[in-house]
JSON list of C-alpha atoms and ligand atoms in Angstrom, two decimals:
[
{"chain": "J", "resi": 266, "resn": "UNK", "atom": "CA", "xyz": [-15.77, -65.89, -32.65]},
{"chain": "J", "resi": 267, "resn": "UNK", "atom": "CA", "xyz": [-12.41, -64.91, -31.19]},
{"chain": "J", "resi": 268, "resn": "UNK", "atom": "CA", "xyz": [-10.52, -66.63, -28.67]},
{"chain": "J", "resi": 269, "resn": "UNK", "atom": "CA", "xyz": [-6.86, -64.90, -27.45]},
{"chain": "J", "resi": 270, "resn": "UNK", "atom": "CA", "xyz": [-5.78, -67.58, -24.59]},
{"chain": "J", "resi": 271, "resn": "UNK", "atom": "CA", "xyz": [-3.07, -66.29, -22.51]},
{"chain": "J", "resi": 272, "resn": "UNK", "atom": "CA", "xyz": [-0.78, -68.90, -20.94]},
{"chain": "J", "resi": 273, "resn": "UNK", "atom": "CA", "xyz": [3.11, -69.47, -19.66]},
{"chain": "J", "resi": 274, "resn": "UNK", "atom": "CA", "xyz": [3.20, -73.06, -22.48]},
{"chain": "J", "resi": 275, "resn": "UNK", "atom": "CA", "xyz": [1.49, -72.07, -25.43]},
{"chain": "J", "resi": 276, "resn": "UNK", "atom": "CA", "xyz": [3.01, -75.36, -27.03]},
{"chain": "J", "resi": 277, "resn": "UNK", "atom": "CA", "xyz": [0.89, -77.14, -24.42]},
{"chain": "J", "resi": 278, "resn": "UNK", "atom": "CA", "xyz": [-1.86, -75.94, -25.25]},
{"chain": "J", "resi": 279, "resn": "UNK", "atom": "CA", "xyz": [-1.85, -75.55, -29.07]},
{"chain": "J", "resi": 280, "resn": "UNK", "atom": "CA", "xyz": [-2.51, -79.39, -30.62]},
{"chain": "J", "resi": 281, "resn": "UNK", "atom": "CA", "xyz": [-5.90, -79.66, -29.31]},
{"chain": "J", "resi": 282, "resn": "UNK", "atom": "CA", "xyz": [-6.89, -76.96, -31.85]},
{"chain": "J", "resi": 283, "resn": "UNK", "atom": "CA", "xyz": [-4.65, -78.64, -34.95]},
{"chain": "J", "resi": 284, "resn": "UNK", "atom": "CA", "xyz": [-6.73, -81.69, -34.83]},
{"chain": "J", "resi": 285, "resn": "UNK", "atom": "CA", "xyz": [-10.85, -82.62, -35.78]},
{"chain": "J", "resi": 286, "resn": "UNK", "atom": "CA", "xyz": [-13.29, -80.38, -35.02]},
{"chain": "J", "resi": 287, "resn": "UNK", "atom": "CA", "xyz": [-11.62, -77.10, -33.51]},
{"chain": "J", "resi": 288, "resn": "UNK", "atom": "CA", "xyz": [-9.39, -76.97, -36.70]},
{"chain": "J", "resi": 289, "resn": "UNK", "atom": "CA", "xyz": [-12.80, -77.28, -38.91]},
{"chain": "J", "resi": 290, "resn": "UNK", "atom": "CA", "xyz": [-14.08, -74.78, -37.09]},
{"chain": "J", "resi": 291, "resn": "UNK", "atom": "CA", "xyz": [-11.10, -72.85, -37.24]},
{"chain": "J", "resi": 292, "resn": "UNK", "atom": "CA", "xyz": [-10.80, -73.25, -41.33]},
{"chain": "J", "resi": 293, "resn": "UNK", "atom": "CA", "xyz": [-14.38, -72.49, -41.90]},
{"chain": "J", "resi": 294, "resn": "UNK", "atom": "CA", "xyz": [-13.80, -69.18, -40.07]},
{"chain": "J", "resi": 295, "resn": "UNK", "atom": "CA", "xyz": [-16.21, -69.81, -37.33]},
{"chain": "J", "resi": 296, "resn": "UNK", "atom": "CA", "xyz": [-13.63, -69.18, -34.69]},
{"chain": "J", "resi": 297, "resn": "UNK", "atom": "CA", "xyz": [-9.93, -67.58, -34.71]},
{"chain": "J", "resi": 298, "resn": "UNK", "atom": "CA", "xyz": [-7.50, -68.90, -31.84]},
{"chain": "J", "resi": 299, "resn": "UNK", "atom": "CA", "xyz": [-4.59, -66.58, -30.77]},
{"chain": "J", "resi": 300, "resn": "UNK", "atom": "CA", "xyz": [-2.14, -67.43, -28.35]},
{"chain": "J", "resi": 301, "resn": "UNK", "atom": "CA", "xyz": [0.28, -65.35, -26.08]},
{"chain": "J", "resi": 302, "resn": "UNK", "atom": "CA", "xyz": [2.94, -66.62, -24.51]},
{"chain": "J", "resi": 303, "resn": "UNK", "atom": "CA", "xyz": [2.75, -64.37, -21.09]},
{"chain": "J", "resi": 304, "resn": "UNK", "atom": "CA", "xyz": [6.67, -64.27, -20.98]},
{"chain": "J", "resi": 305, "resn": "UNK", "atom": "CA", "xyz": [6.78, -61.50, -23.83]},
{"chain": "J", "resi": 306, "resn": "UNK", "atom": "CA", "xyz": [5.08, -59.30, -21.13]},
{"chain": "J", "resi": 307, "resn": "UNK", "atom": "CA", "xyz": [7.89, -60.60, -18.59]},
{"chain": "J", "resi": 308, "resn": "UNK", "atom": "CA", "xyz": [8.98, -57.75, -16.21]},
{"chain": "J", "resi": 309, "resn": "UNK", "atom": "CA", "xyz": [12.70, -57.94, -16.79]},
{"chain": "J", "resi": 310, "resn": "UNK", "atom": "CA", "xyz": [15.07, -59.52, -19.82]},
{"chain": "J", "resi": 311, "resn": "UNK", "atom": "CA", "xyz": [15.40, -62.58, -17.73]},
{"chain": "J", "resi": 312, "resn": "UNK", "atom": "CA", "xyz": [11.68, -62.97, -17.96]},
{"chain": "J", "resi": 313, "resn": "UNK", "atom": "CA", "xyz": [10.17, -62.73, -15.04]},
{"chain": "J", "resi": 314, "resn": "UNK", "atom": "CA", "xyz": [6.77, -63.16, -15.22]},
{"chain": "J", "resi": 315, "resn": "UNK", "atom": "CA", "xyz": [6.13, -65.03, -11.13]},
{"chain": "J", "resi": 316, "resn": "UNK", "atom": "CA", "xyz": [7.20, -64.71, -7.62]},
{"chain": "J", "resi": 317, "resn": "UNK", "atom": "CA", "xyz": [6.88, -65.85, -3.95]},
{"chain": "J", "resi": 318, "resn": "UNK", "atom": "CA", "xyz": [3.48, -65.10, -2.58]},
{"chain": "J", "resi": 319, "resn": "UNK", "atom": "CA", "xyz": [3.53, -62.45, 0.52]},
{"chain": "J", "resi": 320, "resn": "UNK", "atom": "CA", "xyz": [2.62, -63.80, 4.08]},
{"chain": "J", "resi": 321, "resn": "UNK", "atom": "CA", "xyz": [4.83, -66.74, 3.15]},
{"chain": "J", "resi": 322, "resn": "UNK", "atom": "CA", "xyz": [3.59, -70.29, 1.72]},
{"chain": "J", "resi": 323, "resn": "UNK", "atom": "CA", "xyz": [4.80, -72.95, -0.76]},
{"chain": "J", "resi": 324, "resn": "UNK", "atom": "CA", "xyz": [4.31, -71.93, -4.34]},
{"chain": "J", "resi": 325, "resn": "UNK", "atom": "CA", "xyz": [4.61, -69.40, -7.10]},
{"chain": "J", "resi": 326, "resn": "UNK", "atom": "CA", "xyz": [1.93, -66.85, -8.45]},
{"chain": "J", "resi": 327, "resn": "UNK", "atom": "CA", "xyz": [1.93, -65.08, -11.96]},
{"chain": "J", "resi": 328, "resn": "UNK", "atom": "CA", "xyz": [2.56, -61.69, -11.13]},
{"chain": "J", "resi": 329, "resn": "UNK", "atom": "CA", "xyz": [0.15, -58.58, -12.00]},
{"chain": "J", "resi": 330, "resn": "UNK", "atom": "CA", "xyz": [2.26, -57.10, -14.32]},
{"chain": "J", "resi": 331, "resn": "UNK", "atom": "CA", "xyz": [2.76, -59.43, -17.24]},
{"chain": "J", "resi": 332, "resn": "UNK", "atom": "CA", "xyz": [-0.83, -60.02, -17.23]},
{"chain": "J", "resi": 333, "resn": "UNK", "atom": "CA", "xyz": [-2.21, -56.72, -17.41]},
{"chain": "J", "resi": 334, "resn": "UNK", "atom": "CA", "xyz": [0.12, -55.33, -20.47]},
{"chain": "J", "resi": 335, "resn": "UNK", "atom": "CA", "xyz": [-1.01, -58.52, -22.04]},
{"chain": "J", "resi": 336, "resn": "UNK", "atom": "CA", "xyz": [-4.60, -58.25, -21.74]},
{"chain": "J", "resi": 337, "resn": "UNK", "atom": "CA", "xyz": [-4.44, -54.66, -21.84]},
{"chain": "J", "resi": 338, "resn": "UNK", "atom": "CA", "xyz": [-2.65, -54.44, -25.43]},
{"chain": "J", "resi": 339, "resn": "UNK", "atom": "CA", "xyz": [-5.82, -56.94, -26.46]},
{"chain": "J", "resi": 340, "resn": "UNK", "atom": "CA", "xyz": [-8.30, -54.40, -24.86]},
{"chain": "J", "resi": 341, "resn": "UNK", "atom": "CA", "xyz": [-6.92, -51.48, -26.63]},
{"chain": "J", "resi": 342, "resn": "UNK", "atom": "CA", "xyz": [-7.46, -53.37, -30.12]},
{"chain": "J", "resi": 343, "resn": "UNK", "atom": "CA", "xyz": [-10.93, -54.50, -29.59]},
{"chain": "J", "resi": 344, "resn": "UNK", "atom": "CA", "xyz": [-13.81, -54.99, -26.81]},
{"chain": "J", "resi": 345, "resn": "UNK", "atom": "CA", "xyz": [-14.15, -58.68, -25.16]},
{"chain": "J", "resi": 346, "resn": "UNK", "atom": "CA", "xyz": [-17.66, -59.72, -24.02]},
{"chain": "J", "resi": 347, "resn": "UNK", "atom": "CA", "xyz": [-15.49, -61.77, -21.27]},
{"chain": "J", "resi": 348, "resn": "UNK", "atom": "CA", "xyz": [-12.48, -62.27, -19.16]},
{"chain": "J", "resi": 349, "resn": "UNK", "atom": "CA", "xyz": [-12.16, -65.62, -18.24]},
{"chain": "J", "resi": 350, "resn": "UNK", "atom": "CA", "xyz": [-9.93, -66.87, -15.42]},
{"chain": "J", "resi": 351, "resn": "UNK", "atom": "CA", "xyz": [-9.37, -70.63, -15.37]},
{"chain": "J", "resi": 352, "resn": "UNK", "atom": "CA", "xyz": [-8.86, -71.86, -11.59]},
{"chain": "J", "resi": 353, "resn": "UNK", "atom": "CA", "xyz": [-9.86, -74.94, -9.43]},
{"chain": "J", "resi": 354, "resn": "UNK", "atom": "CA", "xyz": [-11.63, -72.36, -7.12]},
{"chain": "J", "resi": 355, "resn": "UNK", "atom": "CA", "xyz": [-14.44, -71.24, -9.37]},
{"chain": "J", "resi": 356, "resn": "UNK", "atom": "CA", "xyz": [-17.92, -72.82, -10.17]},
{"chain": "J", "resi": 357, "resn": "UNK", "atom": "CA", "xyz": [-17.89, -75.82, -12.36]},
{"chain": "J", "resi": 358, "resn": "UNK", "atom": "CA", "xyz": [-17.93, -75.83, -15.98]},
{"chain": "J", "resi": 359, "resn": "UNK", "atom": "CA", "xyz": [-21.88, -77.25, -17.24]},
{"chain": "J", "resi": 360, "resn": "UNK", "atom": "CA", "xyz": [-23.44, -77.07, -20.67]},
{"chain": "J", "resi": 361, "resn": "UNK", "atom": "CA", "xyz": [-25.41, -73.98, -19.75]},
{"chain": "J", "resi": 362, "resn": "UNK", "atom": "CA", "xyz": [-21.94, -72.16, -19.57]},
{"chain": "J", "resi": 363, "resn": "UNK", "atom": "CA", "xyz": [-20.90, -73.49, -22.69]},
{"chain": "J", "resi": 364, "resn": "UNK", "atom": "CA", "xyz": [-23.98, -73.05, -24.54]},
{"chain": "J", "resi": 365, "resn": "UNK", "atom": "CA", "xyz": [-24.09, -69.17, -23.29]},
{"chain": "J", "resi": 366, "resn": "UNK", "atom": "CA", "xyz": [-20.62, -68.65, -24.19]},
{"chain": "J", "resi": 367, "resn": "UNK", "atom": "CA", "xyz": [-21.41, -70.03, -27.47]},
{"chain": "J", "resi": 368, "resn": "UNK", "atom": "CA", "xyz": [-23.08, -66.73, -28.41]},
{"chain": "J", "resi": 369, "resn": "UNK", "atom": "CA", "xyz": [-20.55, -64.67, -27.46]},
{"chain": "J", "resi": 370, "resn": "UNK", "atom": "CA", "xyz": [-18.22, -62.57, -29.96]},
{"chain": "J", "resi": 371, "resn": "UNK", "atom": "CA", "xyz": [-14.63, -62.07, -28.34]},
{"chain": "J", "resi": 372, "resn": "UNK", "atom": "CA", "xyz": [-13.30, -64.05, -25.55]},
{"chain": "J", "resi": 373, "resn": "UNK", "atom": "CA", "xyz": [-9.86, -63.73, -23.19]},
{"chain": "J", "resi": 374, "resn": "UNK", "atom": "CA", "xyz": [-9.40, -66.43, -21.63]},
{"chain": "J", "resi": 375, "resn": "UNK", "atom": "CA", "xyz": [-6.39, -66.74, -18.92]},
{"chain": "J", "resi": 376, "resn": "UNK", "atom": "CA", "xyz": [-4.27, -70.00, -17.72]},
{"chain": "J", "resi": 377, "resn": "UNK", "atom": "CA", "xyz": [-3.06, -69.81, -14.51]},
{"chain": "J", "resi": 378, "resn": "UNK", "atom": "CA", "xyz": [-0.31, -71.74, -13.10]},
{"chain": "J", "resi": 379, "resn": "UNK", "atom": "CA", "xyz": [1.46, -72.66, -9.86]},
{"chain": "J", "resi": 380, "resn": "UNK", "atom": "CA", "xyz": [-0.38, -71.21, -6.87]},
{"chain": "J", "resi": 381, "resn": "UNK", "atom": "CA", "xyz": [-2.42, -69.24, -9.55]},
{"chain": "J", "resi": 382, "resn": "UNK", "atom": "CA", "xyz": [-2.57, -65.37, -10.58]},
{"chain": "J", "resi": 383, "resn": "UNK", "atom": "CA", "xyz": [-1.99, -62.38, -8.21]},
{"chain": "J", "resi": 384, "resn": "UNK", "atom": "CA", "xyz": [-5.43, -61.59, -6.47]},
{"chain": "J", "resi": 385, "resn": "UNK", "atom": "CA", "xyz": [-5.33, -58.19, -8.18]},
{"chain": "J", "resi": 386, "resn": "UNK", "atom": "CA", "xyz": [-5.64, -59.60, -11.72]},
{"chain": "J", "resi": 387, "resn": "UNK", "atom": "CA", "xyz": [-8.99, -61.71, -10.74]},
{"chain": "J", "resi": 388, "resn": "UNK", "atom": "CA", "xyz": [-10.06, -58.27, -9.24]},
{"chain": "J", "resi": 389, "resn": "UNK", "atom": "CA", "xyz": [-9.47, -55.69, -11.67]},
{"chain": "J", "resi": 390, "resn": "UNK", "atom": "CA", "xyz": [-9.50, -57.65, -14.73]},
{"chain": "J", "resi": 391, "resn": "UNK", "atom": "CA", "xyz": [-11.13, -61.20, -15.08]},
{"chain": "J", "resi": 392, "resn": "UNK", "atom": "CA", "xyz": [-15.23, -61.35, -15.46]},
{"chain": "J", "resi": 393, "resn": "UNK", "atom": "CA", "xyz": [-15.86, -65.15, -15.62]},
{"chain": "J", "resi": 394, "resn": "UNK", "atom": "CA", "xyz": [-14.17, -68.07, -13.50]},
{"chain": "J", "resi": 395, "resn": "UNK", "atom": "CA", "xyz": [-14.26, -71.07, -14.40]},
{"chain": "J", "resi": 396, "resn": "UNK", "atom": "CA", "xyz": [-12.97, -73.96, -13.09]},
{"chain": "J", "resi": 397, "resn": "UNK", "atom": "CA", "xyz": [-13.65, -78.08, -14.89]},
{"chain": "J", "resi": 398, "resn": "UNK", "atom": "CA", "xyz": [-13.68, -79.69, -12.12]},
{"chain": "J", "resi": 399, "resn": "UNK", "atom": "CA", "xyz": [-13.20, -80.56, -8.38]},
{"chain": "J", "resi": 400, "resn": "UNK", "atom": "CA", "xyz": [-9.53, -82.07, -8.74]},
{"chain": "J", "resi": 401, "resn": "UNK", "atom": "CA", "xyz": [-6.34, -79.57, -9.27]},
{"chain": "J", "resi": 402, "resn": "UNK", "atom": "CA", "xyz": [-4.24, -79.40, -12.68]},
{"chain": "J", "resi": 403, "resn": "UNK", "atom": "CA", "xyz": [-0.62, -78.49, -12.84]},
{"chain": "J", "resi": 404, "resn": "UNK", "atom": "CA", "xyz": [-1.76, -75.47, -14.77]},
{"chain": "J", "resi": 405, "resn": "UNK", "atom": "CA", "xyz": [-5.32, -73.80, -16.63]},
{"chain": "J", "resi": 406, "resn": "UNK", "atom": "CA", "xyz": [-4.20, -75.11, -20.39]},
{"chain": "J", "resi": 407, "resn": "UNK", "atom": "CA", "xyz": [-5.59, -78.65, -20.38]},
{"chain": "J", "resi": 408, "resn": "UNK", "atom": "CA", "xyz": [-8.46, -76.87, -18.26]},
{"chain": "J", "resi": 409, "resn": "UNK", "atom": "CA", "xyz": [-9.33, -74.12, -21.13]},
{"chain": "J", "resi": 410, "resn": "UNK", "atom": "CA", "xyz": [-8.74, -76.63, -24.04]},
{"chain": "J", "resi": 411, "resn": "UNK", "atom": "CA", "xyz": [-11.88, -78.37, -22.76]},
{"chain": "J", "resi": 412, "resn": "UNK", "atom": "CA", "xyz": [-13.81, -75.14, -22.21]},
{"chain": "J", "resi": 413, "resn": "UNK", "atom": "CA", "xyz": [-12.34, -74.37, -26.01]},
{"chain": "J", "resi": 414, "resn": "UNK", "atom": "CA", "xyz": [-14.14, -78.15, -27.22]},
{"chain": "J", "resi": 415, "resn": "UNK", "atom": "CA", "xyz": [-17.05, -77.42, -24.75]},
{"chain": "J", "resi": 416, "resn": "UNK", "atom": "CA", "xyz": [-18.24, -74.36, -26.24]},
{"chain": "J", "resi": 417, "resn": "UNK", "atom": "CA", "xyz": [-16.44, -73.66, -29.97]},
{"chain": "J", "resi": 418, "resn": "UNK", "atom": "CA", "xyz": [-18.83, -77.17, -31.27]},
{"chain": "J", "resi": 419, "resn": "UNK", "atom": "CA", "xyz": [-22.05, -75.32, -30.48]},
{"chain": "J", "resi": 420, "resn": "UNK", "atom": "CA", "xyz": [-20.87, -72.72, -32.31]},
{"chain": "J", "resi": 421, "resn": "UNK", "atom": "CA", "xyz": [-23.77, -72.85, -35.54]},
{"chain": "J", "resi": 422, "resn": "UNK", "atom": "CA", "xyz": [-22.09, -74.08, -38.56]},
{"chain": "J", "resi": 423, "resn": "UNK", "atom": "CA", "xyz": [-19.52, -76.06, -36.83]},
{"chain": "J", "resi": 424, "resn": "UNK", "atom": "CA", "xyz": [-20.94, -79.56, -36.61]},
{"chain": "J", "resi": 425, "resn": "UNK", "atom": "CA", "xyz": [-21.71, -80.86, -39.66]},
{"chain": "J", "resi": 426, "resn": "UNK", "atom": "CA", "xyz": [-25.28, -82.36, -38.42]},
{"chain": "J", "resi": 427, "resn": "UNK", "atom": "CA", "xyz": [-26.56, -79.29, -36.35]},
{"chain": "J", "resi": 428, "resn": "UNK", "atom": "CA", "xyz": [-28.92, -81.87, -34.46]},
{"chain": "J", "resi": 429, "resn": "UNK", "atom": "CA", "xyz": [-26.26, -83.82, -33.21]},
{"chain": "J", "resi": 430, "resn": "UNK", "atom": "CA", "xyz": [-25.48, -80.83, -30.25]},
{"chain": "J", "resi": 431, "resn": "UNK", "atom": "CA", "xyz": [-28.35, -80.66, -29.45]},
{"chain": "J", "resi": 432, "resn": "UNK", "atom": "CA", "xyz": [-29.39, -84.57, -28.17]},
{"chain": "J", "resi": 433, "resn": "UNK", "atom": "CA", "xyz": [-26.11, -84.01, -26.29]},
{"chain": "J", "resi": 434, "resn": "UNK", "atom": "CA", "xyz": [-26.05, -85.16, -22.81]},
{"chain": "J", "resi": 435, "resn": "UNK", "atom": "CA", "xyz": [-26.98, -82.81, -20.15]},
{"chain": "J", "resi": 436, "resn": "UNK", "atom": "CA", "xyz": [-28.58, -80.28, -23.52]},
{"chain": "J", "resi": 437, "resn": "UNK", "atom": "CA", "xyz": [-32.36, -81.33, -21.53]},
{"chain": "J", "resi": 438, "resn": "UNK", "atom": "CA", "xyz": [-30.71, -81.72, -18.18]},
{"chain": "J", "resi": 439, "resn": "UNK", "atom": "CA", "xyz": [-30.64, -85.89, -18.70]},
{"chain": "J", "resi": 440, "resn": "UNK", "atom": "CA", "xyz": [-27.74, -87.96, -20.05]},
{"chain": "J", "resi": 441, "resn": "UNK", "atom": "CA", "xyz": [-27.41, -89.62, -23.41]},
{"chain": "J", "resi": 442, "resn": "UNK", "atom": "CA", "xyz": [-29.69, -93.12, -23.91]},
{"chain": "J", "resi": 443, "resn": "UNK", "atom": "CA", "xyz": [-27.06, -95.57, -24.79]},
{"chain": "J", "resi": 444, "resn": "UNK", "atom": "CA", "xyz": [-26.53, -95.92, -28.69]},
{"chain": "J", "resi": 445, "resn": "UNK", "atom": "CA", "xyz": [-25.54, -99.02, -31.10]},
{"chain": "J", "resi": 446, "resn": "UNK", "atom": "CA", "xyz": [-24.52, -99.57, -34.77]},
{"chain": "J", "resi": 447, "resn": "UNK", "atom": "CA", "xyz": [-23.78, -102.46, -36.49]},
{"chain": "J", "resi": 448, "resn": "UNK", "atom": "CA", "xyz": [-23.62, -105.60, -36.46]},
{"chain": "J", "resi": 449, "resn": "UNK", "atom": "CA", "xyz": [-27.05, -106.03, -35.13]},
{"chain": "J", "resi": 450, "resn": "UNK", "atom": "CA", "xyz": [-26.03, -109.10, -32.72]},
{"chain": "J", "resi": 451, "resn": "UNK", "atom": "CA", "xyz": [-22.45, -109.54, -31.85]},
{"chain": "J", "resi": 452, "resn": "UNK", "atom": "CA", "xyz": [-21.21, -112.50, -30.21]},
{"chain": "J", "resi": 453, "resn": "UNK", "atom": "CA", "xyz": [-25.12, -113.33, -28.69]},
{"chain": "J", "resi": 454, "resn": "UNK", "atom": "CA", "xyz": [-25.31, -109.69, -27.90]},
{"chain": "J", "resi": 455, "resn": "UNK", "atom": "CA", "xyz": [-28.33, -108.19, -28.93]},
{"chain": "J", "resi": 456, "resn": "UNK", "atom": "CA", "xyz": [-29.28, -104.31, -29.78]},
{"chain": "J", "resi": 457, "resn": "UNK", "atom": "CA", "xyz": [-32.90, -103.16, -28.54]},
{"chain": "J", "resi": 458, "resn": "UNK", "atom": "CA", "xyz": [-35.73, -105.08, -30.92]},
{"chain": "J", "resi": 459, "resn": "UNK", "atom": "CA", "xyz": [-36.76, -101.37, -31.26]},
{"chain": "J", "resi": 460, "resn": "UNK", "atom": "CA", "xyz": [-33.70, -99.53, -32.94]},
{"chain": "J", "resi": 461, "resn": "UNK", "atom": "CA", "xyz": [-34.15, -102.01, -35.57]},
{"chain": "J", "resi": 462, "resn": "UNK", "atom": "CA", "xyz": [-38.27, -101.33, -35.80]},
{"chain": "J", "resi": 463, "resn": "UNK", "atom": "CA", "xyz": [-38.48, -98.16, -37.99]},
{"chain": "J", "resi": 464, "resn": "UNK", "atom": "CA", "xyz": [-40.78, -97.41, -35.62]},
{"chain": "J", "resi": 465, "resn": "UNK", "atom": "CA", "xyz": [-39.66, -93.80, -34.96]},
{"chain": "J", "resi": 466, "resn": "UNK", "atom": "CA", "xyz": [-42.25, -92.07, -32.05]},
{"chain": "J", "resi": 467, "resn": "UNK", "atom": "CA", "xyz": [-41.44, -95.49, -31.06]},
{"chain": "J", "resi": 468, "resn": "UNK", "atom": "CA", "xyz": [-37.66, -95.47, -31.28]},
{"chain": "J", "resi": 469, "resn": "UNK", "atom": "CA", "xyz": [-37.98, -91.11, -29.65]},
{"chain": "J", "resi": 470, "resn": "UNK", "atom": "CA", "xyz": [-39.96, -92.83, -26.77]},
{"chain": "J", "resi": 471, "resn": "UNK", "atom": "CA", "xyz": [-37.90, -95.45, -26.09]},
{"chain": "J", "resi": 472, "resn": "UNK", "atom": "CA", "xyz": [-34.62, -93.09, -26.26]},
{"chain": "J", "resi": 473, "resn": "UNK", "atom": "CA", "xyz": [-36.53, -90.62, -23.69]},
{"chain": "J", "resi": 474, "resn": "UNK", "atom": "CA", "xyz": [-36.99, -93.22, -21.78]},
{"chain": "J", "resi": 475, "resn": "UNK", "atom": "CA", "xyz": [-33.25, -94.84, -21.48]},
{"chain": "J", "resi": 476, "resn": "UNK", "atom": "CA", "xyz": [-32.21, -91.29, -20.73]},
{"chain": "J", "resi": 477, "resn": "UNK", "atom": "CA", "xyz": [-34.44, -90.76, -17.41]},
{"chain": "J", "resi": 478, "resn": "UNK", "atom": "CA", "xyz": [-33.34, -94.26, -16.35]},
{"chain": "J", "resi": 479, "resn": "UNK", "atom": "CA", "xyz": [-29.27, -93.18, -16.75]},
{"chain": "J", "resi": 480, "resn": "UNK", "atom": "CA", "xyz": [-29.79, -90.08, -15.40]},
{"chain": "J", "resi": 481, "resn": "UNK", "atom": "CA", "xyz": [-31.49, -91.23, -12.55]},
{"chain": "J", "resi": 482, "resn": "UNK", "atom": "CA", "xyz": [-29.06, -93.95, -11.79]},
{"chain": "J", "resi": 483, "resn": "UNK", "atom": "CA", "xyz": [-26.01, -91.95, -12.30]},
{"chain": "J", "resi": 484, "resn": "UNK", "atom": "CA", "xyz": [-26.90, -88.09, -11.88]},
{"chain": "J", "resi": 485, "resn": "UNK", "atom": "CA", "xyz": [-30.11, -87.71, -9.95]},
{"chain": "J", "resi": 486, "resn": "UNK", "atom": "CA", "xyz": [-29.18, -84.50, -9.06]},
{"chain": "J", "resi": 487, "resn": "UNK", "atom": "CA", "xyz": [-29.52, -83.51, -12.62]},
{"chain": "J", "resi": 488, "resn": "UNK", "atom": "CA", "xyz": [-33.26, -84.26, -12.63]},
{"chain": "J", "resi": 489, "resn": "UNK", "atom": "CA", "xyz": [-33.98, -82.50, -8.95]},
{"chain": "J", "resi": 490, "resn": "UNK", "atom": "CA", "xyz": [-32.65, -79.51, -11.15]},
{"chain": "J", "resi": 491, "resn": "UNK", "atom": "CA", "xyz": [-30.42, -78.72, -8.44]},
{"chain": "J", "resi": 492, "resn": "UNK", "atom": "CA", "xyz": [-27.02, -80.23, -10.87]},
{"chain": "J", "resi": 493, "resn": "UNK", "atom": "CA", "xyz": [-23.79, -80.03, -8.32]},
{"chain": "J", "resi": 494, "resn": "UNK", "atom": "CA", "xyz": [-21.86, -78.70, -11.76]},
{"chain": "J", "resi": 495, "resn": "UNK", "atom": "CA", "xyz": [-24.10, -75.08, -10.74]},
{"chain": "A", "resi": 596, "resn": "ADE", "atom": "N1", "xyz": [-6.67, -75.53, -13.19]},
{"chain": "A", "resi": 596, "resn": "ADE", "atom": "C1", "xyz": [-5.69, -75.82, -12.43]},
{"chain": "A", "resi": 596, "resn": "ADE", "atom": "N2", "xyz": [-7.12, -76.80, -11.92]},
{"chain": "A", "resi": 596, "resn": "ADE", "atom": "C2", "xyz": [-7.93, -76.19, -12.85]},
{"chain": "A", "resi": 596, "resn": "ADE", "atom": "C3", "xyz": [-9.50, -76.57, -12.63]},
{"chain": "A", "resi": 596, "resn": "ADE", "atom": "N3", "xyz": [-9.81, -78.05, -12.35]},
{"chain": "A", "resi": 596, "resn": "ADE", "atom": "N4", "xyz": [-10.05, -75.90, -13.48]},
{"chain": "A", "resi": 596, "resn": "ADE", "atom": "C4", "xyz": [-9.82, -74.88, -14.06]},
{"chain": "A", "resi": 596, "resn": "ADE", "atom": "N5", "xyz": [-8.65, -74.53, -14.13]},
{"chain": "A", "resi": 596, "resn": "ADE", "atom": "C5", "xyz": [-7.82, -75.29, -13.62]}
]
């Protein structure tokens, strides 16, 4: 997979890709990440990429021309499966979307800033708009990092233990069950007996029950198949 991230703050988004699973995925050749500084496509030598909005109102809007230049250059070089725009006024990211995107080849992710991008960018270039939640961040960079993490860890071969992504919360519309490690007792707090029993069919059953209970309590909407994130 190849991901091209267009941003006004490359430095803000680079660091999550230099550590842990995201770094390992790149080292293993599972994904290539390329950052593009929108200012390199500015409309003048002063690096202009934004302007006031027509009709008045506070906040600057990213202009169509620099984004057009950047995306058009990339599209001449290769075909892209999706051009994703990170914005709070979109459908919320969920595991199903992450699963679908993890099977794609080439993605462009455009991150907004200020009041967002000129609507003509969204109309002409963007194929998918994603929010990471009902709150407003200062820019789309952190949201893009969240999206990339959720997607890249699902690419086959990225996680050492293939089953661990499959047993994540949400893969079966259930939250994950509680987990415990050594010691079996800490300050009087005991690990549930069943987990120490070695009876793996019973352990699976217990985990499923716990996952159901937790989901019923915290996210009952998932059980009705009507996730509020969809
Ligand atoms: N940009 C600003 N806020 C955002 C959000 N919640 N999701 C995606 N992109 C954003």
